[in-house]
Amino acid sequence: MKITTYLNYGGNCEQAFRFYEQHLGGKVMGLMKWNTMPDAEKHTPPGYENAVLHGRMQLGDTTLMASDVPGYQPMRSVYLSISVASSEEAERIYGLLADGGEVFMKMGETFFAYRFGQLRDKFGTNWMIIHERPMPQGA
């Protein structure tokens, strides 16, 4: 079994994917627009003709899929979590994603991480960025 994350956006899916591609090293594998499906005129919500019906990208070892959906509302119960090997990289990514977004937990040191922060980026995606401390072995 393989579980893949599927994200919803409110009209900025392509911009989000291109941003993640440029700044996080992802690779957009495909973007299908609403206006390219069969009988698009029957099924496309007004104003969504050039929005993303289905997108796919590779980000690190993870495949992300996404689309622009009518009535989009960001949720807070799901996060994409980026684990990095240095505090400097955690700070870089956090600063990049926090710009224009909403910070839920400022980047800082915790008992479980050298650096950890939570935010929603300007595209509506929730992120956790972590440079973990070594976990204790068994209890």
mmCIF file of C-alpha atoms in Angstrom:
data_model
loop_
_atom_site.group_PDB
_atom_site.id
_atom_site.type_symbol
_atom_site.label_atom_id
_atom_site.label_comp_id
_atom_site.label_asym_id
_atom_site.label_seq_id
_atom_site.Cartn_x
_atom_site.Cartn_y
_atom_site.Cartn_z
ATOM 1 C CA MET A 1 0.000 0.000 0.000
ATOM 2 C CA LYS A 2 1.118 3.534 -0.745
ATOM 3 C CA ILE A 3 -0.545 6.656 0.643
ATOM 4 C CA THR A 4 -0.238 9.873 -1.345
ATOM 5 C CA THR A 5 -1.159 13.343 -0.130
ATOM 6 C CA TYR A 6 -3.810 15.153 -2.183
ATOM 7 C CA LEU A 7 -4.096 18.897 -1.602
ATOM 8 C CA ASN A 8 -6.910 21.265 -2.518
ATOM 9 C CA TYR A 9 -6.402 24.894 -3.501
ATOM 10 C CA GLY A 10 -8.720 27.786 -4.209
ATOM 11 C CA GLY A 11 -7.376 28.753 -7.638
ATOM 12 C CA ASN A 12 -3.626 28.975 -7.005
ATOM 13 C CA CYS A 13 -2.553 25.327 -7.322
ATOM 14 C CA GLU A 14 -0.255 25.940 -10.274
ATOM 15 C CA GLN A 15 1.394 28.918 -8.555
ATOM 16 C CA ALA A 16 1.938 26.819 -5.405
ATOM 17 C CA PHE A 17 3.440 23.903 -7.342
ATOM 18 C CA ARG A 18 5.752 26.200 -9.321
ATOM 19 C CA PHE A 19 6.852 27.893 -6.073
ATOM 20 C CA TYR A 20 7.596 24.530 -4.408
ATOM 21 C CA GLU A 21 9.403 23.413 -7.550
ATOM 22 C CA GLN A 22 11.596 26.516 -7.600
ATOM 23 C CA HIS A 23 12.300 26.874 -3.883
ATOM 24 C CA LEU A 24 12.028 23.360 -2.422
ATOM 25 C CA GLY A 25 13.537 21.381 -5.282
ATOM 26 C CA GLY A 26 10.302 19.702 -6.337
ATOM 27 C CA LYS A 27 9.446 18.638 -9.880
ATOM 28 C CA VAL A 28 6.012 19.206 -11.414
ATOM 29 C CA MET A 29 5.126 15.983 -13.224
ATOM 30 C CA GLY A 30 1.906 17.216 -14.774
ATOM 31 C CA LEU A 31 -0.885 19.782 -14.590
ATOM 32 C CA MET A 32 -4.262 19.098 -16.201
ATOM 33 C CA LYS A 33 -6.589 22.091 -16.461
ATOM 34 C CA TRP A 34 -10.359 21.985 -15.994
ATOM 35 C CA ASN A 35 -10.865 23.073 -19.618
ATOM 36 C CA THR A 36 -9.052 19.986 -20.980
ATOM 37 C CA MET A 37 -11.461 17.326 -19.703
ATOM 38 C CA PRO A 38 -14.095 15.833 -21.991
ATOM 39 C CA ASP A 39 -17.277 17.911 -21.992
ATOM 40 C CA ALA A 40 -15.443 20.632 -20.063
ATOM 41 C CA GLU A 41 -18.182 23.169 -20.788
ATOM 42 C CA LYS A 42 -20.662 20.946 -18.891
ATOM 43 C CA HIS A 43 -18.470 20.193 -15.884
ATOM 44 C CA THR A 44 -16.227 23.204 -15.326
ATOM 45 C CA PRO A 45 -17.334 25.630 -12.610
ATOM 46 C CA PRO A 46 -17.490 29.263 -13.792
ATOM 47 C CA GLY A 47 -14.062 30.880 -13.559
ATOM 48 C CA TYR A 48 -12.206 27.544 -13.284
ATOM 49 C CA GLU A 49 -11.465 27.034 -16.991
ATOM 50 C CA ASN A 50 -7.713 27.558 -16.520
ATOM 51 C CA ALA A 51 -7.552 26.242 -12.960
ATOM 52 C CA VAL A 52 -5.883 22.911 -12.162
ATOM 53 C CA LEU A 53 -8.182 19.895 -12.288
ATOM 54 C CA HIS A 54 -5.367 17.509 -11.358
ATOM 55 C CA GLY A 55 -1.712 18.159 -10.646
ATOM 56 C CA ARG A 56 1.131 15.900 -9.649
ATOM 57 C CA MET A 57 4.591 16.749 -8.353
ATOM 58 C CA GLN A 58 7.544 14.992 -6.790
ATOM 59 C CA LEU A 59 8.816 16.750 -3.660
ATOM 60 C CA GLY A 60 11.707 14.926 -2.050
ATOM 61 C CA ASP A 61 10.644 11.293 -1.654
ATOM 62 C CA THR A 62 6.973 12.279 -1.692
ATOM 63 C CA THR A 63 4.407 12.518 -4.451
ATOM 64 C CA LEU A 64 1.913 15.333 -4.021
ATOM 65 C CA MET A 65 -1.280 15.548 -6.007
ATOM 66 C CA ALA A 66 -3.607 18.539 -5.988
ATOM 67 C CA SER A 67 -6.400 20.490 -7.635
ATOM 68 C CA ASP A 68 -8.232 23.790 -7.527
ATOM 69 C CA VAL A 69 -11.709 23.246 -6.082
ATOM 70 C CA PRO A 70 -14.759 25.472 -5.791
ATOM 71 C CA GLY A 71 -15.621 26.415 -2.212
ATOM 72 C CA TYR A 72 -12.054 25.831 -1.014
ATOM 73 C CA GLN A 73 -11.446 26.409 2.704
ATOM 74 C CA PRO A 74 -7.995 25.826 4.234
ATOM 75 C CA MET A 75 -7.938 23.252 7.018
ATOM 76 C CA ARG A 76 -5.694 23.068 10.028
ATOM 77 C CA SER A 77 -5.797 19.347 10.801
ATOM 78 C CA VAL A 78 -3.270 18.214 8.175
ATOM 79 C CA TYR A 79 0.315 19.364 7.675
ATOM 80 C CA LEU A 80 3.081 18.544 5.265
ATOM 81 C CA SER A 81 6.131 17.949 7.414
ATOM 82 C CA ILE A 82 9.625 18.676 6.110
ATOM 83 C CA SER A 83 12.476 17.081 8.026
ATOM 84 C CA VAL A 84 15.910 18.557 7.297
ATOM 85 C CA ALA A 85 19.474 17.812 8.372
ATOM 86 C CA SER A 86 20.452 21.252 9.677
ATOM 87 C CA SER A 87 19.052 24.151 11.649
ATOM 88 C CA GLU A 88 20.159 26.501 8.874
ATOM 89 C CA GLU A 89 18.069 24.618 6.291
ATOM 90 C CA ALA A 90 15.096 24.562 8.678
ATOM 91 C CA GLU A 91 15.363 28.342 9.098
ATOM 92 C CA ARG A 92 15.694 28.894 5.331
ATOM 93 C CA ILE A 93 12.625 26.837 4.459
ATOM 94 C CA TYR A 94 10.598 28.238 7.344
ATOM 95 C CA GLY A 95 11.366 31.822 6.281
ATOM 96 C CA LEU A 96 10.520 31.059 2.670
ATOM 97 C CA LEU A 97 7.174 29.432 3.470
ATOM 98 C CA ALA A 98 6.205 31.901 6.220
ATOM 99 C CA ASP A 99 6.579 34.899 3.885
ATOM 100 C CA GLY A 100 3.019 36.027 3.172
ATOM 101 C CA GLY A 101 1.580 33.171 5.215
ATOM 102 C CA GLU A 102 0.267 32.638 8.742
ATOM 103 C CA VAL A 103 2.572 31.446 11.530
ATOM 104 C CA PHE A 104 1.045 28.993 14.001
ATOM 105 C CA MET A 105 4.274 28.274 15.918
ATOM 106 C CA LYS A 106 7.393 30.386 15.492
ATOM 107 C CA MET A 107 10.567 28.565 14.535
ATOM 108 C CA GLY A 108 12.464 27.685 17.678
ATOM 109 C CA GLU A 109 14.172 25.054 19.762
ATOM 110 C CA THR A 110 12.076 22.412 21.516
ATOM 111 C CA PHE A 111 12.750 19.360 23.642
ATOM 112 C CA PHE A 112 12.338 17.167 20.516
ATOM 113 C CA ALA A 113 13.961 19.372 17.875
ATOM 114 C CA TYR A 114 16.848 21.742 17.378
ATOM 115 C CA ARG A 115 14.452 23.775 15.205
ATOM 116 C CA PHE A 116 10.692 23.373 14.765
ATOM 117 C CA GLY A 117 7.926 25.597 13.438
ATOM 118 C CA GLN A 118 4.382 25.396 12.067
ATOM 119 C CA LEU A 119 2.713 27.656 9.521
ATOM 120 C CA ARG A 120 0.289 28.008 6.643
ATOM 121 C CA ASP A 121 1.956 29.346 3.508
ATOM 122 C CA LYS A 122 0.498 32.012 1.211
ATOM 123 C CA PHE A 123 -1.086 29.281 -0.923
ATOM 124 C CA GLY A 124 -3.028 27.749 1.998
ATOM 125 C CA THR A 125 -0.813 24.695 2.625
ATOM 126 C CA ASN A 126 0.030 23.851 6.239
ATOM 127 C CA TRP A 127 3.646 22.967 6.976
ATOM 128 C CA MET A 128 5.775 21.728 9.865
ATOM 129 C CA ILE A 129 9.519 22.207 9.449
ATOM 130 C CA ILE A 130 11.797 20.246 11.741
ATOM 131 C CA HIS A 131 15.471 19.611 12.404
ATOM 132 C CA GLU A 132 14.993 16.744 14.839
ATOM 133 C CA ARG A 133 17.025 15.861 17.903
ATOM 134 C CA PRO A 134 18.079 12.214 18.137
ATOM 135 C CA MET A 135 15.253 10.142 19.593
ATOM 136 C CA PRO A 136 15.946 8.159 22.770
ATOM 137 C CA GLN A 137 16.240 4.431 22.126
ATOM 138 C CA GLY A 138 13.436 2.297 23.653
ATOM 139 C CA ALA A 139 12.116 2.838 27.134
#
